[in-house]
mmCIF file of C-alpha atoms and ligand atoms in Angstrom:
data_model
loop_
_atom_site.group_PDB
_atom_site.id
_atom_site.type_symbol
_atom_site.label_atom_id
_atom_site.label_comp_id
_atom_site.label_asym_id
_atom_site.label_seq_id
_atom_site.Cartn_x
_atom_site.Cartn_y
_atom_site.Cartn_z
ATOM 1 C CA MET P 1 13.747 -18.454 22.452
ATOM 2 C CA ALA P 2 12.204 -20.489 25.273
ATOM 3 C CA ASN P 3 11.579 -18.785 28.586
ATOM 4 C CA LEU P 4 14.479 -19.425 30.961
ATOM 5 C CA LYS P 5 12.851 -20.540 34.193
ATOM 6 C CA GLY P 6 14.161 -18.924 37.373
ATOM 7 C CA THR P 7 13.512 -20.089 40.903
ATOM 8 C CA ALA P 8 9.982 -20.546 42.240
ATOM 9 C CA GLY P 9 8.330 -20.187 38.823
ATOM 10 C CA THR P 10 9.846 -16.816 38.030
ATOM 11 C CA VAL P 11 11.831 -15.691 34.997
ATOM 12 C CA ARG P 12 14.011 -12.713 34.186
ATOM 13 C CA ARG P 13 12.388 -10.752 31.390
ATOM 14 C CA ALA P 14 12.846 -7.493 29.483
ATOM 15 C CA VAL P 15 9.847 -5.332 30.382
ATOM 16 C CA VAL P 16 8.873 -2.275 28.301
ATOM 17 C CA CYS P 17 8.816 0.630 30.764
ATOM 18 C CA GLY P 18 8.786 3.618 28.399
ATOM 19 C CA THR P 19 8.113 4.611 24.803
ATOM 20 C CA GLY P 20 8.835 7.761 22.809
ATOM 21 C CA ALA P 21 8.597 9.061 19.269
ATOM 22 C CA TYR P 22 9.834 11.903 17.133
ATOM 23 C CA LEU P 23 8.578 12.962 13.706
ATOM 24 C CA PRO P 24 10.174 15.800 11.694
ATOM 25 C CA ALA P 25 7.960 18.887 11.378
ATOM 26 C CA ASN P 26 7.781 18.922 7.580
ATOM 27 C CA VAL P 27 4.704 16.986 6.375
ATOM 28 C CA VAL P 28 4.440 16.235 2.655
ATOM 29 C CA THR P 29 1.021 15.094 1.432
ATOM 30 C CA ASN P 30 0.434 12.897 -1.609
ATOM 31 C CA GLU P 31 -1.067 15.953 -3.260
ATOM 32 C CA ALA P 32 2.142 17.964 -2.737
ATOM 33 C CA LEU P 33 4.258 15.030 -3.911
ATOM 34 C CA SER P 34 2.231 14.680 -7.094
ATOM 35 C CA LYS P 35 3.456 18.159 -8.105
ATOM 36 C CA ARG P 36 7.046 16.913 -8.406
ATOM 37 C CA VAL P 37 6.511 13.215 -9.229
ATOM 38 C CA GLU P 38 4.170 11.697 -11.833
ATOM 39 C CA THR P 39 1.720 10.149 -9.384
ATOM 40 C CA SER P 40 -1.611 10.827 -7.714
ATOM 41 C CA ASP P 41 -3.192 10.735 -4.283
ATOM 42 C CA GLU P 42 -5.709 8.155 -5.604
ATOM 43 C CA TRP P 43 -2.975 5.755 -6.819
ATOM 44 C CA ILE P 44 -0.946 5.967 -3.608
ATOM 45 C CA VAL P 45 -3.951 5.607 -1.274
ATOM 46 C CA ALA P 46 -5.474 2.712 -3.243
ATOM 47 C CA ARG P 47 -2.204 0.711 -3.407
ATOM 48 C CA THR P 48 -0.726 1.502 0.008
ATOM 49 C CA GLY P 49 -3.053 3.485 2.294
ATOM 50 C CA ILE P 50 -0.377 6.206 2.570
ATOM 51 C CA ARG P 51 -1.697 9.797 2.650
ATOM 52 C CA GLN P 52 1.351 11.751 3.842
ATOM 53 C CA ARG P 53 4.909 11.384 5.166
ATOM 54 C CA HIS P 54 7.266 13.433 7.366
ATOM 55 C CA ILE P 55 10.572 14.518 5.835
ATOM 56 C CA ALA P 56 13.585 15.503 7.943
ATOM 57 C CA ALA P 57 14.986 19.030 7.662
ATOM 58 C CA GLU P 58 18.277 19.506 5.812
ATOM 59 C CA ASP P 59 20.228 19.804 9.082
ATOM 60 C CA GLU P 60 18.458 16.936 10.880
ATOM 61 C CA ARG P 61 20.399 13.702 11.090
ATOM 62 C CA THR P 62 19.209 10.231 11.992
ATOM 63 C CA SER P 63 20.943 10.597 15.377
ATOM 64 C CA ASP P 64 18.963 13.810 16.057
ATOM 65 C CA LEU P 65 15.664 12.034 15.414
ATOM 66 C CA ALA P 66 16.817 9.035 17.466
ATOM 67 C CA THR P 67 17.989 11.184 20.388
ATOM 68 C CA GLU P 68 14.688 13.074 20.612
ATOM 69 C CA ALA P 69 12.673 9.830 20.554
ATOM 70 C CA ALA P 70 15.032 8.382 23.195
ATOM 71 C CA ARG P 71 14.666 11.442 25.458
ATOM 72 C CA ARG P 72 10.880 11.113 25.299
ATOM 73 C CA ALA P 73 11.037 7.368 26.026
ATOM 74 C CA LEU P 74 13.326 7.985 29.020
ATOM 75 C CA ALA P 75 10.965 10.688 30.347
ATOM 76 C CA HIS P 76 8.020 8.298 29.925
ATOM 77 C CA ALA P 77 9.948 5.624 31.847
ATOM 78 C CA GLY P 78 10.985 8.087 34.559
ATOM 79 C CA LEU P 79 14.640 7.204 33.938
ATOM 80 C CA GLY P 80 17.715 9.172 32.905
ATOM 81 C CA PRO P 81 20.777 8.473 30.771
ATOM 82 C CA GLU P 82 22.579 7.378 33.955
ATOM 83 C CA ASN P 83 20.275 4.343 34.078
ATOM 84 C CA ILE P 84 20.987 3.022 30.575
ATOM 85 C CA ASP P 85 23.466 0.177 29.968
ATOM 86 C CA LEU P 86 22.936 -0.361 26.243
ATOM 87 C CA VAL P 87 21.790 1.728 23.276
ATOM 88 C CA ILE P 88 20.861 -0.017 20.030
ATOM 89 C CA VAL P 89 19.846 1.996 16.986
ATOM 90 C CA ALA P 90 18.198 0.032 14.204
ATOM 91 C CA THR P 91 18.764 2.072 11.049
ATOM 92 C CA THR P 92 19.417 1.818 7.328
ATOM 93 C CA THR P 93 20.320 5.487 7.109
ATOM 94 C CA PRO P 94 23.148 6.032 9.640
ATOM 95 C CA ASP P 95 24.696 9.494 10.024
ATOM 96 C CA ASN P 96 27.987 8.071 8.725
ATOM 97 C CA THR P 97 29.249 4.732 7.427
ATOM 98 C CA PHE P 98 30.986 4.661 10.809
ATOM 99 C CA PRO P 99 30.976 5.245 13.748
ATOM 100 C CA ALA P 100 27.630 3.759 14.681
ATOM 101 C CA THR P 101 24.751 6.235 14.983
ATOM 102 C CA ALA P 102 24.042 4.691 18.393
ATOM 103 C CA THR P 103 27.337 6.105 19.708
ATOM 104 C CA ALA P 104 26.260 9.596 18.557
ATOM 105 C CA VAL P 105 22.986 9.095 20.455
ATOM 106 C CA GLN P 106 24.907 7.898 23.517
ATOM 107 C CA ALA P 107 26.924 11.131 23.459
ATOM 108 C CA LYS P 108 23.936 13.402 22.730
ATOM 109 C CA LEU P 109 21.994 11.882 25.627
ATOM 110 C CA GLY P 110 24.885 12.748 27.942
ATOM 111 C CA MET P 111 25.681 9.176 28.938
ATOM 112 C CA ASN P 112 29.304 10.259 29.465
ATOM 113 C CA GLY P 113 30.770 6.982 28.284
ATOM 114 C CA ARG P 114 28.392 4.864 30.333
ATOM 115 C CA GLY P 115 27.395 1.507 28.790
ATOM 116 C CA PHE P 116 27.839 0.544 25.171
ATOM 117 C CA ALA P 117 26.110 1.370 21.898
ATOM 118 C CA PHE P 118 25.888 -0.095 18.419
ATOM 119 C CA ASP P 119 23.709 -0.108 15.291
ATOM 120 C CA VAL P 120 21.703 -2.946 13.791
ATOM 121 C CA GLN P 121 21.088 -3.183 10.052
ATOM 122 C CA ALA P 122 18.106 -5.302 9.053
ATOM 123 C CA VAL P 123 16.229 -2.602 7.091
ATOM 124 C CA CYS P 124 12.490 -2.673 7.911
ATOM 125 C CA SER P 125 12.968 -5.628 10.294
ATOM 126 C CA GLY P 126 15.640 -3.711 12.196
ATOM 127 C CA PHE P 127 13.559 -2.858 15.246
ATOM 128 C CA VAL P 128 12.394 -6.449 15.737
ATOM 129 C CA TYR P 129 16.024 -7.607 15.414
ATOM 130 C CA ALA P 130 17.199 -4.939 17.892
ATOM 131 C CA MET P 131 14.507 -5.888 20.428
ATOM 132 C CA SER P 132 15.605 -9.513 20.213
ATOM 133 C CA ILE P 133 19.270 -8.590 20.788
ATOM 134 C CA ALA P 134 18.439 -6.366 23.777
ATOM 135 C CA ASP P 135 16.117 -9.060 25.150
ATOM 136 C CA ASN P 136 18.963 -11.585 25.086
ATOM 137 C CA PHE P 137 21.417 -9.190 26.801
ATOM 138 C CA ILE P 138 18.827 -8.699 29.544
ATOM 139 C CA ARG P 139 17.824 -12.366 29.917
ATOM 140 C CA VAL P 140 21.403 -13.547 30.431
ATOM 141 C CA GLY P 141 21.980 -10.816 33.027
ATOM 142 C CA GLN P 142 24.672 -8.862 31.142
ATOM 143 C CA ILE P 143 22.680 -5.629 31.414
ATOM 144 C CA GLU P 144 19.712 -4.236 33.355
ATOM 145 C CA THR P 145 18.343 -1.529 31.075
ATOM 146 C CA ALA P 146 18.374 -0.926 27.320
ATOM 147 C CA LEU P 147 17.259 1.808 24.960
ATOM 148 C CA VAL P 148 16.079 0.266 21.710
ATOM 149 C CA ILE P 149 15.584 2.807 18.946
ATOM 150 C CA GLY P 150 14.439 2.621 15.338
ATOM 151 C CA ALA P 151 15.425 5.781 13.442
ATOM 152 C CA GLU P 152 15.539 6.690 9.773
ATOM 153 C CA THR P 153 16.132 9.562 7.411
ATOM 154 C CA PHE P 154 15.017 7.129 4.730
ATOM 155 C CA THR P 155 14.007 9.834 2.250
ATOM 156 C CA ARG P 156 17.754 10.582 1.802
ATOM 157 C CA ILE P 157 18.258 7.284 -0.058
ATOM 158 C CA LEU P 158 15.267 7.671 -2.364
ATOM 159 C CA ASP P 159 15.490 8.243 -6.091
ATOM 160 C CA TRP P 160 12.929 11.033 -6.571
ATOM 161 C CA GLN P 161 12.716 10.118 -10.273
ATOM 162 C CA ASP P 162 11.510 6.606 -9.400
ATOM 163 C CA ARG P 163 7.805 6.907 -8.638
ATOM 164 C CA THR P 164 7.543 3.193 -7.782
ATOM 165 C CA THR P 165 9.574 3.749 -4.578
ATOM 166 C CA CYS P 166 9.766 7.458 -3.694
ATOM 167 C CA VAL P 167 6.071 7.752 -2.778
ATOM 168 C CA LEU P 168 6.298 4.950 -0.191
ATOM 169 C CA PHE P 169 8.731 6.159 2.461
ATOM 170 C CA GLY P 170 9.128 8.749 5.213
ATOM 171 C CA ASP P 171 11.428 9.792 8.090
ATOM 172 C CA GLY P 172 11.030 9.437 11.862
ATOM 173 C CA ALA P 173 12.202 7.712 15.034
ATOM 174 C CA GLY P 174 10.695 5.697 17.855
ATOM 175 C CA ALA P 175 12.247 4.291 21.022
ATOM 176 C CA VAL P 176 11.455 1.922 23.867
ATOM 177 C CA VAL P 177 13.144 1.486 27.236
ATOM 178 C CA LEU P 178 13.520 -2.138 28.357
ATOM 179 C CA ARG P 179 14.252 -2.996 31.990
ATOM 180 C CA ALA P 180 15.075 -6.350 33.564
ATOM 181 C CA GLU P 181 12.447 -7.671 35.946
ATOM 182 C CA GLU P 182 12.013 -10.983 37.735
ATOM 183 C CA VAL P 183 8.404 -11.887 36.964
ATOM 184 C CA ALA P 184 6.005 -14.836 37.207
ATOM 185 C CA ALA P 185 6.804 -17.213 34.321
ATOM 186 C CA ASP P 186 3.165 -17.765 33.394
ATOM 187 C CA THR P 187 1.599 -14.335 33.843
ATOM 188 C CA GLY P 188 4.519 -11.884 34.128
ATOM 189 C CA ARG P 189 5.126 -8.913 31.866
ATOM 190 C CA GLY P 190 7.915 -8.559 29.328
ATOM 191 C CA ILE P 191 9.130 -9.850 25.980
ATOM 192 C CA LEU P 192 7.888 -13.452 25.798
ATOM 193 C CA SER P 193 9.805 -14.462 22.680
ATOM 194 C CA CYS P 194 11.418 -13.187 19.483
ATOM 195 C CA HIS P 195 11.685 -15.022 16.169
ATOM 196 C CA LEU P 196 14.102 -13.873 13.469
ATOM 197 C CA HIS P 197 14.706 -15.044 9.899
ATOM 198 C CA SER P 198 16.579 -13.976 6.802
ATOM 199 C CA ASP P 199 17.174 -15.304 3.304
ATOM 200 C CA GLY P 200 19.923 -13.577 1.332
ATOM 201 C CA ARG P 201 18.857 -15.301 -1.865
ATOM 202 C CA TYR P 202 16.258 -12.557 -2.182
ATOM 203 C CA LYS P 203 18.654 -9.638 -1.712
ATOM 204 C CA ASP P 204 17.833 -8.252 -5.161
ATOM 205 C CA ALA P 205 14.125 -7.838 -4.361
ATOM 206 C CA LEU P 206 14.914 -4.745 -2.296
ATOM 207 C CA PHE P 207 18.322 -3.104 -2.088
ATOM 208 C CA VAL P 208 20.335 0.114 -2.320
ATOM 209 C CA THR P 209 22.568 0.685 -5.353
ATOM 210 C CA GLY P 210 25.626 1.832 -3.381
ATOM 211 C CA GLY P 211 27.854 0.972 -0.449
ATOM 212 C CA PRO P 212 31.366 1.711 0.827
ATOM 213 C CA GLY P 213 32.565 -1.784 -0.015
ATOM 214 C CA SER P 214 31.184 -1.863 -3.539
ATOM 215 C CA ASN P 215 31.184 1.512 -5.311
ATOM 216 C CA ARG P 216 31.955 3.950 -2.442
ATOM 217 C CA GLU P 217 28.586 5.619 -2.976
ATOM 218 C CA VAL P 218 25.517 5.930 -0.782
ATOM 219 C CA GLY P 219 23.172 4.715 -3.529
ATOM 220 C CA VAL P 220 19.392 4.783 -3.862
ATOM 221 C CA VAL P 221 16.598 2.308 -3.110
ATOM 222 C CA ARG P 222 15.441 -0.155 -5.746
ATOM 223 C CA MET P 223 12.514 -2.479 -5.104
ATOM 224 C CA ASN P 224 10.604 -5.145 -6.948
ATOM 225 C CA GLY P 225 7.384 -4.242 -5.142
ATOM 226 C CA GLN P 226 5.337 -7.204 -6.307
ATOM 227 C CA GLU P 227 8.018 -9.729 -5.323
ATOM 228 C CA VAL P 228 8.383 -8.152 -1.867
ATOM 229 C CA PHE P 229 4.592 -8.140 -1.501
ATOM 230 C CA ARG P 230 4.380 -11.874 -2.335
ATOM 231 C CA HIS P 231 7.124 -12.749 0.177
ATOM 232 C CA ALA P 232 5.603 -10.471 2.816
ATOM 233 C CA VAL P 233 2.234 -12.208 2.798
ATOM 234 C CA VAL P 234 3.722 -15.712 3.137
ATOM 235 C CA LYS P 235 6.673 -15.058 5.447
ATOM 236 C CA LEU P 236 4.826 -12.807 7.885
ATOM 237 C CA ALA P 237 2.037 -15.383 8.211
ATOM 238 C CA GLU P 238 4.633 -18.102 8.926
ATOM 239 C CA VAL P 239 6.598 -16.133 11.509
ATOM 240 C CA VAL P 240 3.471 -14.926 13.306
ATOM 241 C CA GLU P 241 2.235 -18.509 13.580
ATOM 242 C CA GLU P 242 5.670 -19.539 14.890
ATOM 243 C CA ALA P 243 5.665 -16.721 17.475
ATOM 244 C CA LEU P 244 2.145 -17.378 18.738
ATOM 245 C CA GLY P 245 2.684 -21.171 18.758
ATOM 246 C CA ALA P 246 5.875 -20.805 20.846
ATOM 247 C CA ASN P 247 3.769 -19.133 23.537
ATOM 248 C CA LYS P 248 0.734 -21.415 23.157
ATOM 249 C CA LEU P 249 -1.326 -18.454 21.976
ATOM 250 C CA THR P 250 -3.697 -17.966 19.062
ATOM 251 C CA GLY P 251 -4.864 -14.894 17.184
ATOM 252 C CA ALA P 252 -7.744 -14.621 19.655
ATOM 253 C CA ASP P 253 -5.238 -13.921 22.463
ATOM 254 C CA VAL P 254 -3.661 -10.946 20.679
ATOM 255 C CA ASP P 255 -4.834 -7.611 22.080
ATOM 256 C CA TRP P 256 -2.736 -5.528 19.665
ATOM 257 C CA LEU P 257 -1.090 -6.291 16.356
ATOM 258 C CA VAL P 258 1.620 -3.656 15.849
ATOM 259 C CA PRO P 259 3.015 -4.467 12.406
ATOM 260 C CA HIS P 260 5.707 -2.854 10.298
ATOM 261 C CA GLN P 261 3.909 -0.053 8.471
ATOM 262 C CA ALA P 262 4.680 -0.562 4.779
ATOM 263 C CA ASN P 263 1.310 -1.065 3.192
ATOM 264 C CA GLN P 264 -2.250 -1.094 4.568
ATOM 265 C CA ARG P 265 -3.124 -4.044 2.317
ATOM 266 C CA ILE P 266 -0.417 -6.207 3.932
ATOM 267 C CA ILE P 267 -1.514 -5.054 7.406
ATOM 268 C CA ASP P 268 -5.166 -5.893 6.641
ATOM 269 C CA GLY P 269 -4.159 -9.292 5.254
ATOM 270 C CA MET P 270 -2.282 -10.181 8.444
ATOM 271 C CA ALA P 271 -5.112 -8.966 10.675
ATOM 272 C CA LYS P 272 -7.575 -11.084 8.689
ATOM 273 C CA LYS P 273 -5.363 -14.195 9.011
ATOM 274 C CA LEU P 274 -5.263 -13.665 12.771
ATOM 275 C CA GLY P 275 -9.030 -13.040 12.940
ATOM 276 C CA LEU P 276 -8.431 -9.539 14.341
ATOM 277 C CA GLY P 277 -10.707 -6.570 13.688
ATOM 278 C CA PRO P 278 -9.267 -3.084 13.094
ATOM 279 C CA GLU P 279 -9.862 -2.285 16.781
ATOM 280 C CA HIS P 280 -6.939 -4.632 17.558
ATOM 281 C CA VAL P 281 -4.515 -3.215 14.977
ATOM 282 C CA VAL P 282 -2.263 -0.170 15.321
ATOM 283 C CA SER P 283 -1.945 1.459 11.910
ATOM 284 C CA THR P 284 0.046 4.629 11.276
ATOM 285 C CA VAL P 285 0.974 4.038 7.641
ATOM 286 C CA ALA P 286 -1.533 6.636 6.372
ATOM 287 C CA ARG P 287 0.237 9.416 8.296
ATOM 288 C CA HIS P 288 3.853 8.188 8.550
ATOM 289 C CA ALA P 289 4.286 6.128 5.324
ATOM 290 C CA ASN P 290 6.997 3.457 5.542
ATOM 291 C CA THR P 291 9.664 4.664 7.978
ATOM 292 C CA SER P 292 11.548 1.352 7.803
ATOM 293 C CA ALA P 293 13.094 0.455 11.195
ATOM 294 C CA ALA P 294 11.277 3.363 12.867
ATOM 295 C CA SER P 295 7.761 2.287 11.932
ATOM 296 C CA ILE P 296 7.032 -0.186 14.743
ATOM 297 C CA PRO P 297 8.422 1.908 17.635
ATOM 298 C CA LEU P 298 6.588 4.968 16.246
ATOM 299 C CA ALA P 299 3.341 2.969 16.247
ATOM 300 C CA LEU P 300 4.058 1.549 19.724
ATOM 301 C CA ALA P 301 4.758 5.008 21.146
ATOM 302 C CA GLU P 302 1.533 6.352 19.681
ATOM 303 C CA ALA P 303 -0.686 3.529 20.940
ATOM 304 C CA ALA P 304 1.000 3.258 24.356
ATOM 305 C CA GLY P 305 1.022 7.046 24.680
ATOM 306 C CA ASP P 306 -2.694 7.495 24.023
ATOM 307 C CA GLY P 307 -3.609 4.632 26.362
ATOM 308 C CA ARG P 308 -4.755 2.089 23.767
ATOM 309 C CA ILE P 309 -2.088 -0.452 24.746
ATOM 310 C CA LYS P 310 -2.530 -1.291 28.424
ATOM 311 C CA GLN P 311 -0.332 -3.075 30.931
ATOM 312 C CA GLY P 312 -0.723 -6.860 30.798
ATOM 313 C CA GLN P 313 -2.031 -6.966 27.214
ATOM 314 C CA ILE P 314 -0.542 -9.232 24.549
ATOM 315 C CA VAL P 315 1.204 -7.232 21.803
ATOM 316 C CA LEU P 316 2.404 -8.894 18.612
ATOM 317 C CA LEU P 317 5.089 -7.210 16.481
ATOM 318 C CA GLU P 318 5.972 -8.354 12.948
ATOM 319 C CA ALA P 319 8.103 -6.978 10.132
ATOM 320 C CA ILE P 320 9.728 -7.837 6.817
ATOM 321 C CA GLY P 321 12.390 -5.882 4.976
ATOM 322 C CA GLY P 322 15.406 -5.905 2.711
ATOM 323 C CA GLY P 323 17.697 -8.917 2.928
ATOM 324 C CA LEU P 324 15.164 -10.353 2.942
ATOM 325 C CA THR P 325 14.877 -10.235 6.711
ATOM 326 C CA TRP P 326 11.743 -10.856 8.756
ATOM 327 C CA GLY P 327 10.703 -11.503 12.319
ATOM 328 C CA ALA P 328 8.105 -11.262 15.044
ATOM 329 C CA SER P 329 7.962 -10.827 18.775
ATOM 330 C CA VAL P 330 5.336 -11.359 21.432
ATOM 331 C CA ILE P 331 5.251 -9.009 24.414
ATOM 332 C CA ARG P 332 3.096 -9.009 27.520
ATOM 333 C CA TRP P 333 2.968 -5.210 27.897
HETATM 334 N N1 ACO Y 1 1.987 6.561 -9.147
HETATM 335 C C1 ACO Y 1 1.242 6.197 -10.212
HETATM 336 N N2 ACO Y 1 1.446 5.053 -10.884
HETATM 337 C C2 ACO Y 1 2.441 4.251 -10.468
HETATM 338 C C3 ACO Y 1 3.256 4.573 -9.359
HETATM 339 C C4 ACO Y 1 3.004 5.790 -8.710
HETATM 340 N N3 ACO Y 1 3.704 6.208 -7.633
HETATM 341 N N4 ACO Y 1 4.157 3.600 -9.170
HETATM 342 C C5 ACO Y 1 3.930 2.674 -10.116
HETATM 343 N N5 ACO Y 1 2.892 3.053 -10.896
HETATM 344 C C6 ACO Y 1 2.295 2.348 -12.013
HETATM 345 C C7 ACO Y 1 3.256 1.362 -12.631
HETATM 346 O O1 ACO Y 1 4.071 2.002 -13.575
HETATM 347 C C8 ACO Y 1 2.323 0.365 -13.255
HETATM 348 O O2 ACO Y 1 1.850 0.890 -14.467
HETATM 349 P P1 ACO Y 1 1.685 -0.056 -15.761
HETATM 350 O O3 ACO Y 1 0.664 -1.062 -15.361
HETATM 351 O O4 ACO Y 1 1.228 0.909 -16.800
HETATM 352 O O5 ACO Y 1 3.039 -0.626 -15.991
HETATM 353 C C9 ACO Y 1 1.140 0.320 -12.287
HETATM 354 O O6 ACO Y 1 1.232 1.534 -11.526
HETATM 355 C C10 ACO Y 1 1.158 -0.876 -11.347
HETATM 356 O O7 ACO Y 1 2.438 -0.993 -10.741
HETATM 357 P P2 ACO Y 1 2.768 -2.186 -9.758
HETATM 358 O O8 ACO Y 1 4.206 -2.128 -9.349
HETATM 359 O O9 ACO Y 1 2.263 -3.457 -10.371
HETATM 360 O O10 ACO Y 1 1.843 -1.818 -8.514
HETATM 361 P P3 ACO Y 1 1.469 -2.717 -7.280
HETATM 362 O O11 ACO Y 1 0.031 -2.931 -7.238
HETATM 363 O O12 ACO Y 1 2.346 -3.926 -7.148
HETATM 364 O O13 ACO Y 1 1.820 -1.754 -6.062
HETATM 365 C C11 ACO Y 1 3.523 -1.440 -4.370
HETATM 366 C C12 ACO Y 1 3.162 -1.347 -5.860
HETATM 367 C C13 ACO Y 1 2.656 -0.502 -3.601
HETATM 368 C C14 ACO Y 1 4.979 -1.046 -4.214
HETATM 369 C C15 ACO Y 1 3.297 -2.881 -3.857
HETATM 370 O O14 ACO Y 1 3.887 -3.809 -4.716
HETATM 371 C C16 ACO Y 1 3.844 -3.085 -2.464
HETATM 372 O O15 ACO Y 1 3.337 -2.555 -1.501
HETATM 373 N N6 ACO Y 1 4.880 -3.951 -2.313
HETATM 374 C C17 ACO Y 1 5.426 -4.260 -1.008
HETATM 375 C C18 ACO Y 1 6.345 -3.199 -0.531
HETATM 376 C C19 ACO Y 1 6.736 -3.524 0.896
HETATM 377 O O16 ACO Y 1 5.967 -4.044 1.677
HETATM 378 N N7 ACO Y 1 7.930 -3.258 1.294
HETATM 379 C C20 ACO Y 1 8.272 -3.628 2.672
HETATM 380 C C21 ACO Y 1 9.614 -3.670 2.878
HETATM 381 S S1 ACO Y 1 10.291 -2.093 2.568
HETATM 382 C C22 ACO Y 1 11.885 -2.152 3.206
HETATM 383 O O17 ACO Y 1 12.362 -3.118 3.709
HETATM 384 C C23 ACO Y 1 12.735 -0.908 3.053
#
């Protein structure tokens, strides 16, 4: 979306003013996994870069993970639940088919009915989709402040007999607080643009075998890994070019690539295309595995929290997931 020019060369933008993350305590290494699944640490590391994943406790729900990440993001922003107008939870593993997990988070945060809350379902692209939606609510002036959360208990929809998928995923949540600011159009902070795509013709490349409207079951993940890999390489390159071009930027202008964390080989391929060395890439896939919609905000919270991502830097997000859905956004941090 083009920048909407305000008066005197200023624009209203959604500025990231806080980040937070939550990972369940239980860490399962490849070694431990290989005791219950016919796999090996060598295979998983060579194909994906994954070394371990966090798995939620039996009594932990997606909304619990999301609420903890949100609390930390609010504390980082120096804001409270009384400041939030909108809560979006990007998730593929909601607590219930309905109501939205975001409404559970709204209640757990103690928002006392303030604002409104809903979920977004775009699988691994969910956080990029949710950022774009919140950005638009802020740009048009409907809200001032949004909590955008990616949260998953993804391991609950895995088939632990299917070694081609069960070794790839993990649980976790990340959150950002976005606040409206009137900033200089050319140099001001905030989300510069978001670019979303989907193509339902490829729905069978990556899907879950159940759903309330089909067989009334929750179902388990099925993936044609090679097909998804082929699409990922092409579609992510296209959308990143689109996002940078829309802002008259090139790979050389990107301070941080914060990609969806599915596979280190895909991450390395994108970094190479952009001409970026590893010192410009945030990678958490080795420790978190693929946490679907949570992966980007988890990576953002880590790199913003430890001071790698600094105010004013250009941050590029990109993701692809089931649908297929894919997207990118450019942020001046
Ligand atoms: N351990 C050991 N061997 C295994 C395992 C395992 N966990 N899984 C599969 N294998 C075997 C296969 O059986 C096969 O053996 P065979 O040659 O004897 O038949 C061999 O390893 C190769 O299998 P491939 O599927 O060809 O492996 P590939 O190199 O394609 O890697 C992978 C698989 C890692 C899934 C890769 O295709 C990939 O990363 N795809 C992209 C996934 C992705 O990015 N998803 C993002 C979106 S996720 C979302 O939206 C929820």
